[in-house]
PDB file of C-alpha atoms in Angstrom:
ATOM      1  CA  MET M 173       5.210 -18.365   0.623  1.00 83.00           C
ATOM      2  CA  GLY M 174       4.388 -14.636   0.701  1.00 91.00           C
ATOM      3  CA  ARG M 175       2.198 -13.389  -2.158  1.00 91.00           C
ATOM      4  CA  VAL M 176       1.717  -9.839  -3.353  1.00 94.00           C
ATOM      5  CA  ILE M 177      -1.772  -9.015  -2.093  1.00 94.00           C
ATOM      6  CA  HIS M 178      -2.052  -5.254  -2.570  1.00 94.00           C
ATOM      7  CA  PHE M 179      -0.477  -2.312  -4.350  1.00 94.00           C
ATOM      8  CA  GLU M 180      -0.595   1.316  -3.335  1.00 92.00           C
ATOM      9  CA  ILE M 181      -0.389   4.486  -5.407  1.00 90.00           C
ATOM     10  CA  HIS M 182       0.901   7.600  -3.652  1.00 87.00           C
ATOM     11  CA  ALA M 183      -0.424  10.845  -5.137  1.00 88.00           C
ATOM     12  CA  GLU M 184       0.010  14.536  -4.421  1.00 86.00           C
ATOM     13  CA  GLN M 185      -3.593  15.159  -5.491  1.00 90.00           C
ATOM     14  CA  PRO M 186      -5.569  11.925  -4.993  1.00 93.00           C
ATOM     15  CA  GLU M 187      -8.665  13.183  -6.814  1.00 93.00           C
ATOM     16  CA  ARG M 188      -6.544  14.002  -9.874  1.00 93.00           C
ATOM     17  CA  ALA M 189      -5.001  10.509  -9.775  1.00 94.00           C
ATOM     18  CA  VAL M 190      -8.444   8.886  -9.446  1.00 95.00           C
ATOM     19  CA  LYS M 191      -9.591  10.745 -12.563  1.00 96.00           C
ATOM     20  CA  PHE M 192      -6.438   9.695 -14.442  1.00 92.00           C
ATOM     21  CA  TYR M 193      -6.581   5.961 -13.626  1.00 95.00           C
ATOM     22  CA  THR M 194     -10.324   5.812 -14.206  1.00 95.00           C
ATOM     23  CA  ALA M 195      -9.914   7.356 -17.658  1.00 94.00           C
ATOM     24  CA  VAL M 196      -6.818   5.377 -18.650  1.00 85.00           C
ATOM     25  CA  PHE M 197      -7.615   1.900 -17.291  1.00 91.00           C
ATOM     26  CA  GLY M 198     -11.266   2.013 -16.247  1.00 94.00           C
ATOM     27  CA  TRP M 199     -10.337   1.233 -12.635  1.00 95.00           C
ATOM     28  CA  GLU M 200     -12.989   1.740  -9.974  1.00 97.00           C
ATOM     29  CA  PHE M 201     -12.210   3.839  -6.882  1.00 97.00           C
ATOM     30  CA  ASN M 202     -14.187   3.820  -3.638  1.00 97.00           C
ATOM     31  CA  LYS M 203     -13.389   6.004  -0.646  1.00 95.00           C
ATOM     32  CA  TRP M 204     -12.473   3.812   2.313  1.00 93.00           C
ATOM     33  CA  PRO M 205     -14.691   4.512   5.368  1.00 91.00           C
ATOM     34  CA  GLY M 206     -11.732   4.274   7.762  1.00 85.00           C
ATOM     35  CA  PRO M 207     -10.019   7.062   9.712  1.00 84.00           C
ATOM     36  CA  MET M 208      -7.746   8.268   6.881  1.00 85.00           C
ATOM     37  CA  ASP M 209      -8.174   9.544   3.341  1.00 89.00           C
ATOM     38  CA  TYR M 210      -7.753   6.340   1.364  1.00 94.00           C
ATOM     39  CA  TRP M 211      -9.352   4.992  -1.790  1.00 97.00           C
ATOM     40  CA  LEU M 212      -9.720   1.289  -2.591  1.00 96.00           C
ATOM     41  CA  VAL M 213      -8.859   0.456  -6.202  1.00 97.00           C
ATOM     42  CA  LYS M 214     -10.585  -2.347  -8.108  1.00 97.00           C
ATOM     43  CA  THR M 215      -8.575  -3.157 -11.233  1.00 95.00           C
ATOM     44  CA  GLY M 216     -10.812  -5.841 -12.712  1.00 95.00           C
ATOM     45  CA  PRO M 217     -13.491  -8.430 -12.097  1.00 94.00           C
ATOM     46  CA  ASP M 218     -13.243 -10.862  -9.206  1.00 92.00           C
ATOM     47  CA  GLY M 219     -12.129 -14.273 -10.403  1.00 92.00           C
ATOM     48  CA  GLN M 220      -9.793 -12.786 -13.027  1.00 91.00           C
ATOM     49  CA  PRO M 221      -6.029 -12.950 -12.320  1.00 91.00           C
ATOM     50  CA  GLY M 222      -4.613  -9.767 -10.839  1.00 91.00           C
ATOM     51  CA  ILE M 223      -4.659  -7.751  -7.640  1.00 95.00           C
ATOM     52  CA  ASN M 224      -6.492  -4.714  -6.375  1.00 96.00           C
ATOM     53  CA  GLY M 225      -4.943  -1.875  -4.453  1.00 96.00           C
ATOM     54  CA  GLY M 226      -5.294   1.505  -2.873  1.00 95.00           C
ATOM     55  CA  LEU M 227      -4.538   5.166  -3.374  1.00 93.00           C
ATOM     56  CA  ILE M 228      -3.318   7.505  -0.651  1.00 92.00           C
ATOM     57  CA  LYS M 229      -2.178  11.109  -0.437  1.00 89.00           C
ATOM     58  CA  ARG M 230       1.612  11.225  -0.714  1.00 83.00           C
ATOM     59  CA  HIS M 231       3.301  11.836   2.632  1.00 78.00           C
ATOM     60  CA  GLY M 232       5.706  14.677   1.945  1.00 76.00           C
ATOM     61  CA  PRO M 233       6.795  16.648  -1.092  1.00 76.00           C
ATOM     62  CA  ILE M 234       8.636  15.094  -4.017  1.00 77.00           C
ATOM     63  CA  ASP M 235      12.135  15.710  -2.676  1.00 79.00           C
ATOM     64  CA  GLY M 236      13.858  12.366  -3.092  1.00 73.00           C
ATOM     65  CA  GLN M 237      12.341  11.028   0.146  1.00 72.00           C
ATOM     66  CA  ALA M 238       8.634  10.674  -0.740  1.00 67.00           C
ATOM     67  CA  VAL M 239       7.366   7.472  -2.366  1.00 69.00           C
ATOM     68  CA  LEU M 240       7.279   7.914  -6.136  1.00 71.00           C
ATOM     69  CA  ALA M 241       6.149   4.471  -7.252  1.00 74.00           C
ATOM     70  CA  TYR M 242       3.477   1.889  -6.645  1.00 83.00           C
ATOM     71  CA  VAL M 243       4.151   0.075  -3.408  1.00 89.00           C
ATOM     72  CA  CYS M 244       3.341  -3.634  -3.404  1.00 92.00           C
ATOM     73  CA  THR M 245       2.369  -5.240  -0.113  1.00 94.00           C
ATOM     74  CA  VAL M 246       3.277  -8.848   0.666  1.00 94.00           C
ATOM     75  CA  ASP M 247       1.150 -11.060   2.909  1.00 93.00           C
ATOM     76  CA  THR M 248       3.018 -12.410   5.934  1.00 93.00           C
ATOM     77  CA  LYS M 249       2.065 -14.506   8.931  1.00 94.00           C
ATOM     78  CA  ASN M 250       3.509 -11.970  11.383  1.00 96.00           C
ATOM     79  CA  VAL M 251       4.839  -8.471  10.684  1.00 97.00           C
ATOM     80  CA  ASP M 252       7.210  -8.537  13.668  1.00 98.00           C
ATOM     81  CA  ASP M 253       8.840 -11.766  12.479  1.00 96.00           C
ATOM     82  CA  ALA M 254       9.049 -10.438   8.912  1.00 96.00           C
ATOM     83  CA  VAL M 255      10.784  -7.255  10.160  1.00 96.00           C
ATOM     84  CA  LYS M 256      13.428  -9.395  11.886  1.00 97.00           C
ATOM     85  CA  THR M 257      13.988 -11.444   8.733  1.00 96.00           C
ATOM     86  CA  ILE M 258      14.192  -8.342   6.539  1.00 96.00           C
ATOM     87  CA  THR M 259      16.770  -6.600   8.728  1.00 95.00           C
ATOM     88  CA  ALA M 260      18.797  -9.816   9.191  1.00 95.00           C
ATOM     89  CA  ASN M 261      19.124 -10.014   5.395  1.00 94.00           C
ATOM     90  CA  GLY M 262      20.277  -6.452   4.739  1.00 92.00           C
ATOM     91  CA  GLY M 263      16.943  -4.677   4.423  1.00 93.00           C
ATOM     92  CA  THR M 264      15.824  -1.702   6.488  1.00 93.00           C
ATOM     93  CA  ILE M 265      12.523  -0.548   7.922  1.00 96.00           C
ATOM     94  CA  ALA M 266      11.148   2.560   6.210  1.00 93.00           C
ATOM     95  CA  LEU M 267       7.991   2.873   8.337  1.00 93.00           C
ATOM     96  CA  PRO M 268       7.491   0.857  11.545  1.00 97.00           C
ATOM     97  CA  LYS M 269       4.561  -1.446  12.187  1.00 98.00           C
ATOM     98  CA  MET M 270       1.236   0.351  12.421  1.00 96.00           C
ATOM     99  CA  PRO M 271      -2.381  -0.735  12.640  1.00 97.00           C
ATOM    100  CA  ILE M 272      -4.814  -0.440   9.774  1.00 95.00           C
ATOM    101  CA  PRO M 273      -8.020  -0.422  11.861  1.00 94.00           C
ATOM    102  CA  GLY M 274     -10.173  -3.459  11.221  1.00 94.00           C
ATOM    103  CA  VAL M 275      -7.765  -4.810   8.590  1.00 94.00           C
ATOM    104  CA  GLY M 276      -4.387  -5.748  10.059  1.00 97.00           C
ATOM    105  CA  TRP M 277      -0.820  -4.683  10.784  1.00 98.00           C
ATOM    106  CA  LEU M 278       1.389  -3.016   8.183  1.00 97.00           C
ATOM    107  CA  ALA M 279       5.017  -1.932   7.951  1.00 97.00           C
ATOM    108  CA  TYR M 280       7.110  -0.628   5.061  1.00 94.00           C
ATOM    109  CA  ALA M 281      10.629  -1.821   4.374  1.00 92.00           C
ATOM    110  CA  LYS M 282      13.421  -1.169   1.896  1.00 90.00           C
ATOM    111  CA  ASP M 283      15.205  -4.013   0.188  1.00 90.00           C
ATOM    112  CA  THR M 284      18.970  -4.077  -0.346  1.00 88.00           C
ATOM    113  CA  GLU M 285      18.482  -1.906  -3.458  1.00 74.00           C
ATOM    114  CA  GLY M 286      16.420   0.804  -1.734  1.00 83.00           C
ATOM    115  CA  ASN M 287      13.046  -0.321  -3.115  1.00 83.00           C
ATOM    116  CA  ILE M 288      10.111   0.173  -0.745  1.00 88.00           C
ATOM    117  CA  PHE M 289       7.592  -2.613  -0.158  1.00 90.00           C
ATOM    118  CA  GLY M 290       4.891  -3.303   2.389  1.00 93.00           C
ATOM    119  CA  ILE M 291       4.443  -6.290   4.668  1.00 95.00           C
ATOM    120  CA  MET M 292       1.108  -7.023   6.296  1.00 95.00           C
ATOM    121  CA  HIS M 293      -0.698  -9.602   8.334  1.00 95.00           C
ATOM    122  CA  ALA M 294      -4.445  -9.702   8.704  1.00 96.00           C
ATOM    123  CA  ASP M 295      -5.923  -8.902  12.117  1.00 98.00           C
ATOM    124  CA  PRO M 296      -9.504  -7.585  12.231  1.00 96.00           C
ATOM    125  CA  ALA M 297      -8.862  -6.473  15.846  1.00 97.00           C
ATOM    126  CA  ALA M 298      -6.023  -4.106  14.846  1.00 96.00           C
ATOM    127  CA  LYS M 299      -6.545  -0.605  16.234  1.00 93.00           C
TER     128      LYS M 299
END
């Protein structure tokens, strides 16, 4: 069974969004040391129900195409197999499989209603 393991906030001005979510919810943000501008979001103490996420600069202007919501990412055993299952059931791929260095493989899809979600499988060797 695939579980939601991560959410992602897309922001035009990431620093402004960090300030907002820190003030409103007390979330903690730490700049990821990887090759892209990305902040890890801790929403509460370990051991408490809930998930943590990330924050990334929005790719593109707000024009009806850019992501305007939190994107949840679902754990899967294999992204390639999940892509086949998604498309066989009426979904589409919004962003093809890509590596997240040292973390795993990620793709974004749209469900039959146009909602974007992520699918990921862990692979520390991903480059």
